[in-house]
């Protein structure tokens, strides 16, 4: 696809905002197809020491043929056409799962573009899918032009946020034991499968940064260690976007409610029930805030809050105010 020098932007320094980038990127022709070599020579690396997933299975079948088969099936079977409507529903398998293949070069954005069809004549679902691919390109161009974001916030006024260094909070978040079901489901999906749904990535990241007040770079590291698609550009972009510190980021004062996100994007609770089995029999109306169950309801659901499943680690409303205050102080300090 386009290299950073192909898209210099009007100032010559690239783009800090997604929409103009995406316009320029879409206008750039897809490169010609270059067939993969039949074999590559290189060192044979030992696999010893790599951790296996709890299931013992590889997370995905490897290789370009497997990547192509997944891409073709996603487009042919209607996944791409339905993408706009279903991509945010965490309990559904409605995204392409191409991320590890794209990360490892087994599939390229140009291949995806060719599979989707003629630009300008795509269904709304395919358009939405192509737009997400463009976020990948945006973050890759951004990291190439601003390598310092790998270590620090892009926004200078948000470099002095006071973070809590709380190992117990970090460990509970990593283990999926925060007491907020949608957060715990996301982190357990990471541990069990090496992948997390995009919406869940946003929710767990927001919770770490804005509820637990832990530096986004700690979460970025946990993700890089656990994701099969761990990608320095996309991961940094996603974390800085969520923290509100990066390029074209979510405004820092927009703080996701883990309860509301669960109710909207896992309305039947399928996602939570799959990854947090101790909540399986909790009524759907209570599933995203199980601590509101009466003692009798807890007995009925076979889930006592505080023993079978943790009570919420922090109070979302209180922490929201604290986070806003910390962000405000960093901005004031920066003048
Ligand atoms: C905090 C956070 C961390 C993330 N870390 C990574 C990471 O390490 N590696 C990674 O590949 N993606 C990352 N993402 C982006 C996104 O969550 C994944 O690309 C997506 O969930 C992968 O699943 P999929 O292939 O089914 O995606 P689909 O929805 O099918 O999208 C197709 C492809 O488009 C690209 N894409 C989609 N959404 C985004 C996005 N928001 N940003 C950048 N590229 C996107 C990916 O290459 C993806 O494979 C992160 C997002 C957040 C919020």
Coordinates of C-alpha atoms and ligand atoms in Angstrom, one line a residue:
X1 CA 0.0 0.0 0.0
X2 CA 1.0 3.7 0.2
X3 CA 4.3 4.4 2.0
X4 CA 4.5 7.4 4.3
X5 CA 6.4 9.4 1.7
X6 CA 3.6 8.7 -0.8
X7 CA 1.1 10.6 1.5
X8 CA 2.9 13.8 2.7
X9 CA -0.2 15.8 3.4
X10 CA -0.5 19.5 2.7
X11 CA 2.3 20.5 5.1
X12 CA 4.6 17.7 4.0
X13 CA 4.6 16.3 7.5
X14 CA 1.9 13.6 7.1
X15 CA -1.4 13.5 8.9
X16 CA -2.5 13.8 12.5
X17 CA -6.2 13.5 11.7
X18 CA -7.8 10.3 10.4
X19 CA -10.4 11.7 7.9
X20 CA -8.0 13.6 5.6
X21 CA -5.5 10.7 5.8
X22 CA -8.2 8.3 4.8
X23 CA -9.3 10.5 1.8
X24 CA -5.7 10.6 0.5
X25 CA -5.1 6.9 1.2
X26 CA -8.2 5.8 -0.6
X27 CA -7.1 7.9 -3.6
X28 CA -3.9 6.1 -3.8
X29 CA -4.0 3.1 -6.3
X30 CA -3.6 -0.4 -5.0
X31 CA -0.2 -1.8 -5.8
X32 CA 0.1 -4.6 -8.4
X33 CA -0.1 -8.1 -7.0
X34 CA 3.4 -9.6 -6.3
X35 CA 3.1 -13.4 -6.0
X36 CA 4.6 -14.8 -2.8
X37 CA 7.9 -16.8 -3.3
X38 CA 7.4 -20.5 -3.0
X39 CA 10.0 -20.7 -0.2
X40 CA 12.1 -18.4 1.9
X41 CA 15.5 -19.2 3.3
X42 CA 16.4 -18.0 6.8
X43 CA 17.5 -19.1 10.2
X44 CA 15.6 -21.9 11.8
X45 CA 14.5 -20.5 15.2
X46 CA 13.8 -22.7 18.1
X47 CA 10.2 -22.5 19.4
X48 CA 11.2 -23.7 22.9
X49 CA 10.3 -21.1 25.5
X50 CA 7.2 -19.9 23.7
X51 CA 4.1 -20.2 25.9
X52 CA 1.2 -22.1 24.6
X53 CA -2.4 -21.0 24.9
X54 CA -4.4 -22.8 27.7
X55 CA -6.2 -24.9 25.1
X56 CA -2.9 -26.1 23.6
X57 CA -4.2 -25.2 20.2
X58 CA -2.6 -22.8 17.8
X59 CA -4.8 -19.6 17.8
X60 CA -5.0 -19.7 14.0
X61 CA -3.9 -22.0 11.1
X62 CA -0.6 -20.4 9.9
X63 CA 0.4 -19.4 6.4
X64 CA -0.6 -17.3 3.4
X65 CA -3.0 -20.0 2.1
X66 CA -4.9 -20.0 5.4
X67 CA -5.0 -16.2 5.4
X68 CA -6.4 -16.1 1.9
X69 CA -9.0 -18.8 2.7
X70 CA -10.2 -16.7 5.7
X71 CA -10.3 -13.5 3.6
X72 CA -12.2 -15.2 0.8
X73 CA -14.7 -16.8 3.2
X74 CA -15.3 -13.5 5.0
X75 CA -16.1 -11.7 1.8
X76 CA -18.0 -14.6 0.1
X77 CA -20.1 -15.6 3.1
X78 CA -21.4 -12.1 3.7
X79 CA -19.2 -11.2 6.7
X80 CA -17.9 -8.1 5.0
X81 CA -21.4 -7.0 3.9
X82 CA -22.8 -7.4 7.4
X83 CA -19.7 -5.8 9.0
X84 CA -21.1 -2.3 9.7
X85 CA -24.1 -3.6 11.6
X86 CA -22.5 -6.4 13.6
X87 CA -18.8 -5.6 14.1
X88 CA -19.4 -4.1 17.6
X89 CA -21.3 -7.0 19.0
X90 CA -18.9 -8.8 21.2
X91 CA -20.8 -12.0 21.5
X92 CA -20.9 -12.5 17.7
X93 CA -18.1 -13.6 15.5
X94 CA -18.6 -10.8 13.1
X95 CA -15.1 -9.5 12.3
X96 CA -12.6 -11.0 9.9
X97 CA -9.9 -12.2 12.4
X98 CA -7.3 -11.2 9.8
X99 CA -5.3 -9.1 12.2
X100 CA -2.5 -11.7 13.0
X101 CA -2.2 -12.5 9.2
X102 CA -1.9 -8.8 8.4
X103 CA 0.5 -8.3 11.3
X104 CA 2.8 -11.1 10.1
X105 CA 2.6 -10.3 6.4
X106 CA 0.6 -13.4 5.5
X107 CA -2.0 -11.2 4.0
X108 CA -1.7 -7.6 2.8
X109 CA -4.2 -4.6 2.8
X110 CA -3.9 -4.6 -1.0
X111 CA -5.1 -8.2 -1.1
X112 CA -8.0 -7.2 1.1
X113 CA -8.8 -4.3 -1.2
X114 CA -8.8 -6.4 -4.3
X115 CA -11.1 -9.0 -2.6
X116 CA -13.6 -6.3 -1.6
X117 CA -14.1 -4.9 -5.1
X118 CA -14.1 -1.7 -6.9
X119 CA -13.6 1.3 -4.6
X120 CA -16.6 3.7 -4.7
X121 CA -19.0 0.8 -5.5
X122 CA -18.8 -1.1 -2.2
X123 CA -21.7 -2.1 0.0
X124 CA -21.9 -0.1 3.3
X125 CA -20.5 -3.1 5.1
X126 CA -17.5 -3.4 2.8
X127 CA -16.9 0.3 3.0
X128 CA -16.9 0.1 6.8
X129 CA -14.4 -2.8 6.7
X130 CA -12.1 -0.9 4.3
X131 CA -12.2 2.1 6.6
X132 CA -11.0 -0.1 9.5
X133 CA -8.1 -1.3 7.4
X134 CA -7.4 2.4 6.8
X135 CA -7.0 2.9 10.6
X136 CA -4.2 0.3 10.5
X137 CA -2.5 2.2 7.7
X138 CA -3.0 5.5 9.5
X139 CA -1.3 4.2 12.7
X140 CA 1.6 2.7 10.7
X141 CA 2.2 5.9 8.9
X142 CA 1.9 7.8 12.2
X143 CA 4.4 5.6 14.0
X144 CA 6.9 5.9 11.1
X145 CA 6.7 9.7 11.2
X146 CA 6.5 10.0 15.0
X147 CA 8.5 7.1 16.5
X148 CA 8.6 9.0 19.9
X149 CA 4.9 7.9 20.4
X150 CA 6.2 4.4 21.2
X151 CA 7.4 5.9 24.5
X152 CA 5.4 8.9 25.2
X153 CA 2.0 10.6 24.7
X154 CA 1.7 12.4 21.5
X155 CA -0.1 15.3 23.2
X156 CA 2.5 17.3 25.2
X157 CA -0.2 18.6 27.6
X158 CA -1.0 15.0 28.6
X159 CA 2.5 13.8 29.4
X160 CA 2.4 14.7 33.1
X161 CA -0.7 12.8 34.2
X162 CA -0.2 11.3 37.7
X163 CA -0.6 7.6 37.4
X164 CA -1.2 5.1 40.2
X165 CA 1.4 2.4 40.5
X166 CA -0.8 -0.3 42.0
X167 CA 0.4 -3.8 41.3
X168 CA -2.7 -5.3 42.8
X169 CA -5.0 -3.4 40.5
X170 CA -2.8 -4.3 37.5
X171 CA -2.8 -8.0 38.4
X172 CA -6.6 -8.0 38.9
X173 CA -7.1 -6.4 35.5
X174 CA -4.7 -8.7 33.8
X175 CA -6.3 -11.8 35.3
X176 CA -9.9 -10.6 34.5
X177 CA -10.8 -10.2 38.2
X178 CA -11.9 -6.6 38.4
X179 CA -15.6 -7.3 39.3
X180 CA -16.8 -5.6 36.1
X181 CA -18.0 -8.5 33.9
X182 CA -17.3 -6.9 30.4
X183 CA -13.8 -6.0 31.4
X184 CA -13.1 -9.4 32.9
X185 CA -14.5 -11.2 29.8
X186 CA -12.2 -9.2 27.6
X187 CA -9.1 -9.9 29.6
X188 CA -10.0 -13.6 29.9
X189 CA -10.5 -13.8 26.2
X190 CA -7.0 -12.5 25.8
X191 CA -5.5 -15.1 28.1
X192 CA -7.5 -17.9 26.6
X193 CA -7.3 -17.2 22.9
X194 CA -4.6 -14.6 22.3
X195 CA -7.1 -12.2 20.7
X196 CA -9.7 -9.7 21.9
X197 CA -12.7 -8.3 20.2
X198 CA -12.1 -4.6 19.2
X199 CA -14.9 -3.2 21.3
X200 CA -13.6 -5.2 24.3
X201 CA -10.1 -3.8 23.6
X202 CA -11.5 -0.3 23.9
X203 CA -13.4 -1.2 27.1
X204 CA -10.6 -2.9 28.9
X205 CA -8.1 -0.2 27.9
X206 CA -10.4 2.6 29.1
X207 CA -10.9 0.8 32.4
X208 CA -7.2 0.4 33.0
X209 CA -6.5 4.0 32.2
X210 CA -9.5 5.9 33.5
X211 CA -10.8 3.7 36.3
X212 CA -7.7 2.1 37.7
X213 CA -5.6 5.2 36.7
X214 CA -2.8 3.0 35.5
X215 CA -0.4 4.3 32.8
X216 CA -1.6 3.3 29.4
X217 CA 1.9 2.0 28.6
X218 CA 1.5 -0.8 31.2
X219 CA -1.6 -2.0 29.4
X220 CA 0.1 -1.7 26.0
X221 CA 2.8 -4.0 27.3
X222 CA 0.4 -6.6 28.6
X223 CA -1.4 -6.6 25.2
X224 CA 1.9 -7.0 23.3
X225 CA 2.8 -9.9 25.5
X226 CA -0.5 -11.7 25.0
X227 CA -1.9 -10.8 21.6
X228 CA -1.2 -13.0 18.6
X229 CA -1.8 -9.9 16.5
X230 CA 0.3 -7.7 18.8
X231 CA 1.4 -4.8 16.5
X232 CA 3.5 -1.9 17.7
X233 CA 1.7 0.7 15.5
X234 CA -1.9 -0.5 16.0
X235 CA -1.4 -1.3 19.6
X236 CA 0.1 2.0 20.4
X237 CA -2.5 3.8 18.3
X238 CA -5.3 2.0 20.1
X239 CA -3.9 2.7 23.6
X240 CA -3.2 6.3 22.9
X241 CA -6.6 6.7 21.2
X242 CA -8.3 5.3 24.3
X243 CA -6.2 7.3 26.7
X244 CA -7.0 10.4 24.8
X245 CA -3.3 11.2 24.5
X246 CA -2.7 10.4 20.8
X247 CA -3.5 11.3 17.3
X248 CA -7.2 11.9 16.5
X249 CA -7.8 10.4 19.8
X250 CA -11.1 10.0 21.6
X251 CA -11.5 13.2 23.7
X252 CA -9.9 12.5 27.0
X253 CA -13.1 13.5 28.9
X254 CA -15.2 10.8 27.1
X255 CA -15.0 8.0 29.6
X256 CA -16.5 4.6 28.8
X257 CA -18.8 3.1 31.4
X258 CA -18.1 -0.6 31.6
X259 CA -21.7 -1.2 32.6
X260 CA -23.2 0.7 29.7
X261 CA -20.8 -0.8 27.2
X262 CA -21.7 -4.3 28.3
X263 CA -25.4 -3.5 28.0
X264 CA -25.1 -2.0 24.6
X265 CA -22.7 -4.3 22.9
X266 CA -23.3 -7.6 24.8
X267 CA -27.0 -7.2 25.3
X268 CA -27.8 -10.9 25.7
X269 CA -24.7 -11.5 27.8
X270 CA -23.3 -14.2 25.5
X271 CA -19.8 -12.8 25.6
X272 CA -19.7 -12.4 29.3
X273 CA -21.1 -15.9 29.9
X274 CA -18.6 -17.5 27.5
X275 CA -15.6 -16.1 29.3
X276 CA -16.8 -15.6 32.8
X277 CA -18.6 -18.9 33.5
X278 CA -19.2 -18.1 37.2
X279 CA -21.8 -15.5 35.9
X280 CA -23.5 -18.0 33.6
X281 CA -26.8 -18.1 35.5
X282 CA -27.0 -14.5 36.4
X283 CA -30.2 -12.9 34.9
X284 CA -29.4 -10.8 31.8
X285 CA -30.9 -7.7 33.4
X286 CA -28.2 -7.9 36.2
X287 CA -25.3 -9.4 34.2
X288 CA -23.4 -6.3 33.6
X289 CA -23.7 -5.1 37.2
X290 CA -24.0 -8.4 39.2
X291 CA -23.3 -6.7 42.5
X292 CA -26.8 -5.2 42.3
X293 CA -28.3 -8.7 42.8
X294 CA -30.1 -9.2 46.1
X295 CA -28.8 -12.0 48.4
X296 CA -31.7 -14.2 47.1
X297 CA -30.9 -13.5 43.5
X298 CA -27.2 -14.4 44.2
X299 CA -28.3 -17.7 45.7
X300 CA -30.6 -18.4 42.7
X301 CA -27.7 -17.6 40.2
X302 CA -25.3 -19.7 42.2
X303 CA -22.9 -16.8 42.4
X304 CA -22.1 -14.9 45.6
X305 CA -20.5 -11.6 44.9
X306 CA -17.3 -11.3 46.9
X307 CA -16.6 -15.1 46.9
X308 CA -17.6 -16.7 43.6
X309 CA -17.0 -13.5 41.7
X310 CA -15.3 -10.3 42.9
X311 CA -17.1 -7.2 44.0
X312 CA -16.2 -4.2 41.9
X313 CA -12.6 -3.2 42.6
X314 CA -13.4 0.5 42.2
X315 CA -16.4 2.7 42.0
X316 CA -16.7 3.7 38.3
X317 CA -18.4 7.1 39.1
X318 CA -15.8 8.1 41.7
X319 CA -12.9 7.1 39.5
X320 CA -14.3 8.9 36.6
X321 CA -14.1 12.2 38.5
X322 CA -10.6 11.4 39.8
X323 CA -9.4 10.6 36.2
X324 CA -10.9 13.9 34.9
X325 CA -9.1 15.7 37.7
X326 CA -5.7 14.1 36.9
X327 CA -6.1 14.9 33.2
X328 CA -7.1 18.5 34.1
X329 CA -4.0 18.9 36.3
X330 CA -1.7 17.7 33.6
X331 CA -3.1 20.2 31.1
X332 CA -2.8 23.0 33.7
X333 CA 0.8 22.1 34.4
X334 CA 1.5 22.3 30.7
X335 CA 0.1 25.8 30.6
Ligands
LIG1 C1 -6.3 -0.7 23.0 C2 -6.2 -1.3 21.6 C3 -5.2 -2.1 21.2 C4 -5.1 -2.7 19.9 N1 -4.0 -3.5 19.6 C5 -3.9 -4.0 18.4 C6 -2.8 -4.8 18.0 O1 -1.8 -5.0 18.8 N2 -2.8 -5.3 16.7 C7 -3.8 -5.1 15.8 O2 -3.7 -5.6 14.7 N3 -4.9 -4.3 16.2 C8 -5.0 -3.8 17.4 N4 -6.1 -3.1 17.7 C9 -7.1 -2.7 16.7 C10 -8.2 -3.8 16.6 O3 -8.8 -4.0 17.8 C11 -7.8 -5.1 15.9 O4 -7.1 -4.9 14.7 C12 -9.0 -6.0 15.6 O5 -9.8 -6.2 16.8 C13 -8.5 -7.3 15.0 O6 -9.6 -8.2 14.8 P1 -10.0 -8.4 13.3 O7 -8.9 -8.8 12.4 O8 -11.2 -9.4 13.3 O9 -10.5 -7.0 12.8 P2 -11.6 -6.5 11.7 O10 -12.6 -5.7 12.4 O11 -12.0 -7.6 10.9 O12 -10.7 -5.4 10.9 C14 -9.9 -5.8 9.8 C15 -8.5 -5.3 10.0 O13 -8.4 -3.9 10.0 C16 -7.4 -3.4 11.0 N5 -8.1 -2.7 12.1 C17 -9.4 -2.9 12.5 N6 -9.7 -2.0 13.5 C18 -8.5 -1.3 13.7 C19 -8.2 -0.3 14.6 N7 -9.0 0.2 15.5 N8 -6.9 0.2 14.6 C20 -6.0 -0.3 13.7 N9 -6.3 -1.3 12.8 C21 -7.5 -1.8 12.8 C22 -6.8 -4.7 11.5 O14 -5.6 -4.9 10.7 C23 -7.8 -5.8 11.3 O15 -7.3 -7.0 11.2 C24 -6.2 -2.5 19.0 C25 -7.2 -1.7 19.4 C26 -7.3 -1.1 20.7 C27 -8.5 -0.3 21.1

